[in-house]
Amino acid sequence: MIDMHCHILPGIDDGAQTIEDSLALLHAEQEQGIKKIIFTPHFNPERQDIDKFLHAREKSFDALKNADGFSDLAFETKLGCEIFFSMHLIEMDIAKLAFENTKYILIEFPIMNRPYGITRTMQSILDRGYTPILAHVERYEYFTHDPIKLYDLVSMGCIAQVNAAAVVNTSNVKGVNALQYINWEMAHIICSDAHSIDNRPPNTKAAYRFVEKKLGSQYKDWLIKNSRDIFSNRYFDEPVIQKPKKFLGRWR
Ligand SMILES: [Fe+2]
């Protein structure tokens, strides 16, 4: 199993603060059956200098690699980041921000308001041969209330990620929930987005089990295959998806 959205590198963002925090999170990842990890600290192109960020990420990763017990965990790891959406991505060197040795790039959006320029920015990334992975799509009300907006981005070639915690929580969700997106094959991967043991721990196992129980093992297998393809930089073969339709007040 692979986790490709998590905040485990020490002291670089609002995730793990110390090496001990990182190691505790890695042990928890191992208990979840995770064998491969892409570390994705937050990066905001409007507030941070890209080269300073990359240097800080390297330093943080070096500290973790040299920590007692890290190599015993035997993870296969890559470096990545979770980029806060900005139209600056149009002119930035996105090769530096993609998951290591891949053409995949993880991007999050503001929670409340759909920002100006999403379609144009995503198209410019796709035109350069990179595939945007849209982080935790279940969080944005402008998608959950109008999933056609996400459908349009996925139809362009973007990939959508949902958080494991959201997959198992199908109650009290306004609009479309994470499981529904998977059922529509509009969300392609599950990740933990782990930040800390107490607050947001690694938790993908329960989410995969829930998908298997509710939708069937072929959905779980599809999600796992998608993660493997991304990690290995294989071409992502997206299914032809049906456009969601509103019927009797509900998206189906
Ligand atoms: Fe995140």
mmCIF file of C-alpha atoms and ligand atoms in Angstrom:
data_model
loop_
_atom_site.group_PDB
_atom_site.id
_atom_site.type_symbol
_atom_site.label_atom_id
_atom_site.label_comp_id
_atom_site.label_asym_id
_atom_site.label_seq_id
_atom_site.Cartn_x
_atom_site.Cartn_y
_atom_site.Cartn_z
ATOM 1 C CA MET A 1 0.000 0.000 0.000
ATOM 2 C CA ILE A 2 1.098 3.541 -0.730
ATOM 3 C CA ASP A 3 0.428 6.864 1.000
ATOM 4 C CA MET A 4 1.167 9.868 -1.196
ATOM 5 C CA HIS A 5 -0.279 12.733 0.812
ATOM 6 C CA CYS A 6 1.073 13.137 4.349
ATOM 7 C CA HIS A 7 2.870 15.656 6.539
ATOM 8 C CA ILE A 8 5.487 13.443 8.155
ATOM 9 C CA LEU A 9 8.762 15.266 7.477
ATOM 10 C CA PRO A 10 9.868 16.951 10.718
ATOM 11 C CA GLY A 11 9.676 20.671 11.400
ATOM 12 C CA ILE A 12 8.713 21.906 7.960
ATOM 13 C CA ASP A 13 4.947 22.531 8.140
ATOM 14 C CA ASP A 14 1.960 21.981 10.445
ATOM 15 C CA GLY A 15 2.557 18.195 10.506
ATOM 16 C CA ALA A 16 5.312 16.415 12.454
ATOM 17 C CA GLN A 17 7.345 18.895 14.485
ATOM 18 C CA THR A 18 10.141 16.648 15.734
ATOM 19 C CA ILE A 19 11.972 13.512 14.582
ATOM 20 C CA GLU A 20 10.105 11.624 17.314
ATOM 21 C CA ASP A 21 6.770 12.794 15.854
ATOM 22 C CA SER A 22 7.896 11.645 12.416
ATOM 23 C CA LEU A 23 8.989 8.220 13.624
ATOM 24 C CA ALA A 24 5.716 7.732 15.525
ATOM 25 C CA LEU A 25 3.782 8.582 12.353
ATOM 26 C CA LEU A 26 5.933 6.209 10.303
ATOM 27 C CA HIS A 27 5.303 3.375 12.765
ATOM 28 C CA ALA A 28 1.588 4.120 12.467
ATOM 29 C CA GLU A 29 1.877 4.068 8.648
ATOM 30 C CA GLN A 30 3.539 0.666 8.905
ATOM 31 C CA GLU A 31 0.665 -0.623 11.052
ATOM 32 C CA GLN A 32 -1.700 0.530 8.300
ATOM 33 C CA GLY A 33 0.160 -1.690 5.821
ATOM 34 C CA ILE A 34 1.847 1.214 4.043
ATOM 35 C CA LYS A 35 5.161 0.286 2.386
ATOM 36 C CA LYS A 36 5.743 3.266 0.108
ATOM 37 C CA ILE A 37 5.377 6.926 1.046
ATOM 38 C CA ILE A 38 5.592 10.233 -0.765
ATOM 39 C CA PHE A 39 6.297 13.027 1.719
ATOM 40 C CA THR A 40 4.194 16.079 0.822
ATOM 41 C CA PRO A 41 4.852 19.130 3.045
ATOM 42 C CA HIS A 42 2.791 22.245 2.344
ATOM 43 C CA PHE A 43 4.193 24.733 -0.149
ATOM 44 C CA ASN A 44 2.587 28.085 -0.919
ATOM 45 C CA PRO A 45 4.028 29.699 -4.074
ATOM 46 C CA GLU A 46 2.635 33.100 -3.065
ATOM 47 C CA ARG A 47 4.344 33.111 0.322
ATOM 48 C CA GLN A 48 7.436 30.927 -0.006
ATOM 49 C CA ASP A 49 10.484 30.957 -2.229
ATOM 50 C CA ILE A 50 10.655 27.670 -4.141
ATOM 51 C CA ASP A 51 14.400 27.114 -3.744
ATOM 52 C CA LYS A 52 14.327 27.928 -0.031
ATOM 53 C CA PHE A 53 11.429 25.477 0.379
ATOM 54 C CA LEU A 54 13.264 22.713 -1.515
ATOM 55 C CA HIS A 55 16.380 23.279 0.592
ATOM 56 C CA ALA A 56 14.346 23.097 3.830
ATOM 57 C CA ARG A 57 12.637 19.911 2.601
ATOM 58 C CA GLU A 58 16.002 18.305 1.810
ATOM 59 C CA LYS A 59 17.354 19.220 5.244
ATOM 60 C CA SER A 60 14.264 17.856 6.979
ATOM 61 C CA PHE A 61 14.419 14.617 4.979
ATOM 62 C CA ASP A 62 18.148 14.224 5.706
ATOM 63 C CA ALA A 63 17.467 14.601 9.434
ATOM 64 C CA LEU A 64 14.800 11.904 9.247
ATOM 65 C CA LYS A 65 16.948 9.547 7.155
ATOM 66 C CA ASN A 66 19.781 9.816 9.685
ATOM 67 C CA ALA A 67 17.510 9.198 12.682
ATOM 68 C CA ASP A 68 17.892 5.961 14.628
ATOM 69 C CA GLY A 69 15.322 3.441 13.492
ATOM 70 C CA PHE A 70 14.362 5.083 10.180
ATOM 71 C CA SER A 71 16.145 2.607 7.928
ATOM 72 C CA ASP A 72 14.753 -0.356 9.928
ATOM 73 C CA LEU A 73 11.270 0.701 8.832
ATOM 74 C CA ALA A 74 12.353 -0.063 5.235
ATOM 75 C CA PHE A 75 9.944 2.284 3.487
ATOM 76 C CA GLU A 76 10.403 3.128 -0.146
ATOM 77 C CA THR A 77 10.121 6.917 -0.138
ATOM 78 C CA LYS A 78 9.886 9.837 -2.528
ATOM 79 C CA LEU A 79 9.749 13.564 -1.982
ATOM 80 C CA GLY A 80 6.840 15.682 -3.091
ATOM 81 C CA CYS A 81 4.816 18.591 -1.800
ATOM 82 C CA GLU A 82 1.236 19.801 -1.460
ATOM 83 C CA ILE A 83 1.038 23.060 -3.356
ATOM 84 C CA PHE A 84 -1.503 25.684 -2.448
ATOM 85 C CA PHE A 85 -3.240 26.707 -5.661
ATOM 86 C CA SER A 86 -1.843 29.791 -7.353
ATOM 87 C CA MET A 87 -1.959 31.031 -10.922
ATOM 88 C CA HIS A 88 1.825 31.513 -10.555
ATOM 89 C CA LEU A 89 1.998 27.787 -11.338
ATOM 90 C CA ILE A 90 1.511 28.795 -14.980
ATOM 91 C CA GLU A 91 4.984 30.322 -15.149
ATOM 92 C CA MET A 92 6.757 28.256 -12.468
ATOM 93 C CA ASP A 93 9.195 25.384 -13.027
ATOM 94 C CA ILE A 94 6.765 22.685 -11.908
ATOM 95 C CA ALA A 95 9.323 19.898 -12.473
ATOM 96 C CA LYS A 96 10.802 20.956 -9.124
ATOM 97 C CA LEU A 97 7.446 20.474 -7.406
ATOM 98 C CA ALA A 98 6.303 17.169 -8.916
ATOM 99 C CA PHE A 99 6.522 13.891 -7.007
ATOM 100 C CA GLU A 100 10.137 12.731 -7.329
ATOM 101 C CA ASN A 101 10.838 11.115 -10.711
ATOM 102 C CA THR A 102 7.234 11.416 -11.791
ATOM 103 C CA LYS A 103 5.023 13.772 -13.761
ATOM 104 C CA TYR A 104 2.417 14.037 -10.982
ATOM 105 C CA ILE A 105 1.883 17.180 -8.924
ATOM 106 C CA LEU A 106 -0.334 17.499 -5.799
ATOM 107 C CA ILE A 107 -2.397 20.710 -5.530
ATOM 108 C CA GLU A 108 -4.859 21.896 -2.890
ATOM 109 C CA PHE A 109 -7.425 24.668 -3.229
ATOM 110 C CA PRO A 110 -8.851 27.215 -0.774
ATOM 111 C CA ILE A 111 -11.675 25.683 1.253
ATOM 112 C CA MET A 112 -14.394 28.302 0.942
ATOM 113 C CA ASN A 113 -14.267 30.005 -2.426
ATOM 114 C CA ARG A 114 -13.389 28.554 -5.780
ATOM 115 C CA PRO A 115 -10.396 30.606 -6.872
ATOM 116 C CA TYR A 116 -10.171 32.397 -10.181
ATOM 117 C CA GLY A 117 -8.185 30.646 -12.895
ATOM 118 C CA ILE A 118 -8.359 26.952 -11.865
ATOM 119 C CA THR A 119 -9.173 25.647 -15.351
ATOM 120 C CA ARG A 120 -6.518 27.751 -17.095
ATOM 121 C CA THR A 121 -3.851 26.811 -14.544
ATOM 122 C CA MET A 122 -4.665 23.083 -14.659
ATOM 123 C CA GLN A 123 -4.627 23.150 -18.464
ATOM 124 C CA SER A 124 -1.193 24.787 -18.491
ATOM 125 C CA ILE A 125 0.124 22.029 -16.189
ATOM 126 C CA LEU A 126 -1.402 19.317 -18.394
ATOM 127 C CA ASP A 127 0.007 20.994 -21.531
ATOM 128 C CA ARG A 128 3.503 20.676 -20.047
ATOM 129 C CA GLY A 129 3.004 16.911 -19.626
ATOM 130 C CA TYR A 130 2.265 16.931 -15.888
ATOM 131 C CA THR A 131 -0.859 15.573 -14.208
ATOM 132 C CA PRO A 132 -2.402 17.591 -11.376
ATOM 133 C CA ILE A 133 -3.640 15.520 -8.424
ATOM 134 C CA LEU A 134 -6.360 17.532 -6.686
ATOM 135 C CA ALA A 135 -5.985 17.089 -2.925
ATOM 136 C CA HIS A 136 -8.922 16.110 -0.677
ATOM 137 C CA VAL A 137 -11.636 17.080 -3.169
ATOM 138 C CA GLU A 138 -14.357 16.201 -0.646
ATOM 139 C CA ARG A 139 -13.446 19.342 1.334
ATOM 140 C CA TYR A 140 -14.513 21.972 -1.152
ATOM 141 C CA GLU A 141 -18.182 22.894 -1.054
ATOM 142 C CA TYR A 142 -17.966 24.406 -4.528
ATOM 143 C CA PHE A 143 -17.342 20.816 -5.730
ATOM 144 C CA THR A 144 -19.566 18.887 -3.309
ATOM 145 C CA HIS A 145 -22.524 21.147 -4.089
ATOM 146 C CA ASP A 146 -21.822 21.109 -7.808
ATOM 147 C CA PRO A 147 -19.785 18.003 -8.718
ATOM 148 C CA ILE A 148 -19.925 18.976 -12.403
ATOM 149 C CA LYS A 149 -17.145 21.452 -11.546
ATOM 150 C CA LEU A 150 -14.947 18.544 -10.434
ATOM 151 C CA TYR A 151 -16.185 16.370 -13.304
ATOM 152 C CA ASP A 152 -14.951 19.011 -15.761
ATOM 153 C CA LEU A 153 -11.434 19.013 -14.221
ATOM 154 C CA VAL A 154 -11.273 15.199 -14.130
ATOM 155 C CA SER A 155 -12.459 15.082 -17.751
ATOM 156 C CA MET A 156 -9.564 17.393 -18.677
ATOM 157 C CA GLY A 157 -7.130 14.844 -17.201
ATOM 158 C CA CYS A 158 -6.791 15.864 -13.538
ATOM 159 C CA ILE A 159 -6.759 13.183 -10.858
ATOM 160 C CA ALA A 160 -8.770 13.556 -7.661
ATOM 161 C CA GLN A 161 -7.654 12.419 -4.189
ATOM 162 C CA VAL A 162 -9.871 11.892 -1.135
ATOM 163 C CA ASN A 163 -8.793 11.674 2.503
ATOM 164 C CA ALA A 164 -9.195 8.339 4.267
ATOM 165 C CA ALA A 165 -11.004 9.979 7.213
ATOM 166 C CA ALA A 166 -13.623 11.404 4.859
ATOM 167 C CA VAL A 167 -14.218 8.082 3.110
ATOM 168 C CA VAL A 168 -15.381 6.412 6.330
ATOM 169 C CA ASN A 169 -17.432 9.447 7.367
ATOM 170 C CA THR A 170 -20.476 9.476 5.117
ATOM 171 C CA SER A 171 -22.815 11.103 7.646
ATOM 172 C CA ASN A 172 -23.411 14.813 8.131
ATOM 173 C CA VAL A 173 -21.849 15.633 4.799
ATOM 174 C CA LYS A 174 -23.558 18.311 2.780
ATOM 175 C CA GLY A 175 -23.644 17.478 -0.903
ATOM 176 C CA VAL A 176 -21.504 14.751 -2.437
ATOM 177 C CA ASN A 177 -19.272 12.716 -0.107
ATOM 178 C CA ALA A 178 -15.910 11.045 -0.680
ATOM 179 C CA LEU A 179 -17.382 7.547 -1.110
ATOM 180 C CA GLN A 180 -19.784 8.839 -3.757
ATOM 181 C CA TYR A 181 -16.870 10.313 -5.709
ATOM 182 C CA ILE A 182 -15.141 6.908 -5.631
ATOM 183 C CA ASN A 183 -18.346 5.207 -6.732
ATOM 184 C CA TRP A 184 -18.529 7.589 -9.703
ATOM 185 C CA GLU A 185 -14.821 6.861 -10.411
ATOM 186 C CA MET A 186 -14.269 10.593 -10.083
ATOM 187 C CA ALA A 187 -11.897 10.185 -7.099
ATOM 188 C CA HIS A 188 -8.928 8.007 -8.007
ATOM 189 C CA ILE A 189 -6.810 7.646 -4.865
ATOM 190 C CA ILE A 190 -7.147 7.535 -1.075
ATOM 191 C CA CYS A 191 -4.430 9.056 1.120
ATOM 192 C CA SER A 192 -4.108 9.761 4.831
ATOM 193 C CA ASP A 193 -3.149 13.466 4.816
ATOM 194 C CA ALA A 194 -1.666 12.472 8.205
ATOM 195 C CA HIS A 195 -0.449 15.371 10.358
ATOM 196 C CA SER A 196 -0.056 13.937 13.862
ATOM 197 C CA ILE A 197 -0.791 10.854 15.926
ATOM 198 C CA ASP A 198 -3.280 12.715 18.136
ATOM 199 C CA ASN A 199 -4.993 14.862 15.594
ATOM 200 C CA ARG A 200 -4.855 13.371 12.121
ATOM 201 C CA PRO A 201 -3.169 9.922 12.275
ATOM 202 C CA PRO A 202 -2.447 7.541 9.375
ATOM 203 C CA ASN A 203 -5.731 5.731 8.760
ATOM 204 C CA THR A 204 -5.941 4.314 5.251
ATOM 205 C CA LYS A 205 -6.665 0.717 6.286
ATOM 206 C CA ALA A 206 -10.193 1.453 7.545
ATOM 207 C CA ALA A 207 -10.956 3.494 4.427
ATOM 208 C CA TYR A 208 -9.955 0.684 2.036
ATOM 209 C CA ARG A 209 -11.988 -1.785 4.115
ATOM 210 C CA PHE A 210 -14.985 0.558 3.987
ATOM 211 C CA VAL A 211 -14.726 0.910 0.213
ATOM 212 C CA GLU A 212 -14.547 -2.871 -0.141
ATOM 213 C CA LYS A 213 -17.599 -3.353 2.074
ATOM 214 C CA LYS A 214 -19.734 -0.635 0.502
ATOM 215 C CA LEU A 215 -18.673 -0.714 -3.159
ATOM 216 C CA GLY A 216 -16.897 -4.057 -3.644
ATOM 217 C CA SER A 217 -13.325 -5.269 -3.910
ATOM 218 C CA GLN A 218 -12.932 -4.120 -7.533
ATOM 219 C CA TYR A 219 -13.164 -0.483 -6.366
ATOM 220 C CA LYS A 220 -10.568 -1.057 -3.653
ATOM 221 C CA ASP A 221 -8.271 -2.808 -6.139
ATOM 222 C CA TRP A 222 -8.739 0.046 -8.619
ATOM 223 C CA LEU A 223 -7.752 2.657 -6.008
ATOM 224 C CA ILE A 224 -4.646 0.679 -5.024
ATOM 225 C CA LYS A 225 -3.644 0.178 -8.659
ATOM 226 C CA ASN A 226 -3.994 3.917 -9.290
ATOM 227 C CA SER A 227 -1.634 4.707 -6.377
ATOM 228 C CA ARG A 228 0.903 2.207 -7.732
ATOM 229 C CA ASP A 229 0.709 3.708 -11.219
ATOM 230 C CA ILE A 230 1.312 7.213 -9.872
ATOM 231 C CA PHE A 231 4.195 6.166 -7.614
ATOM 232 C CA SER A 232 5.868 4.405 -10.551
ATOM 233 C CA ASN A 233 5.089 7.261 -12.961
ATOM 234 C CA ARG A 234 3.072 5.005 -15.210
ATOM 235 C CA TYR A 235 0.582 6.550 -17.566
ATOM 236 C CA PHE A 236 -2.678 6.939 -15.735
ATOM 237 C CA ASP A 237 -5.432 5.234 -17.651
ATOM 238 C CA GLU A 238 -8.562 7.024 -16.564
ATOM 239 C CA PRO A 239 -11.927 5.404 -17.080
ATOM 240 C CA VAL A 240 -14.625 7.099 -19.076
ATOM 241 C CA ILE A 241 -16.799 8.588 -16.376
ATOM 242 C CA GLN A 242 -20.473 9.368 -16.437
ATOM 243 C CA LYS A 243 -21.434 12.956 -15.856
ATOM 244 C CA PRO A 244 -23.201 13.273 -12.474
ATOM 245 C CA LYS A 245 -26.877 14.175 -12.792
ATOM 246 C CA LYS A 246 -29.171 15.828 -10.289
ATOM 247 C CA PHE A 247 -32.378 13.847 -9.798
ATOM 248 C CA LEU A 248 -35.067 14.654 -7.200
ATOM 249 C CA GLY A 249 -32.648 17.062 -5.497
ATOM 250 C CA ARG A 250 -29.790 14.570 -5.176
ATOM 251 C CA TRP A 251 -26.659 14.053 -7.231
ATOM 252 C CA ARG A 252 -26.546 10.521 -8.700
HETATM 253 FE FE FE B 1 -2.297 17.898 3.271
#
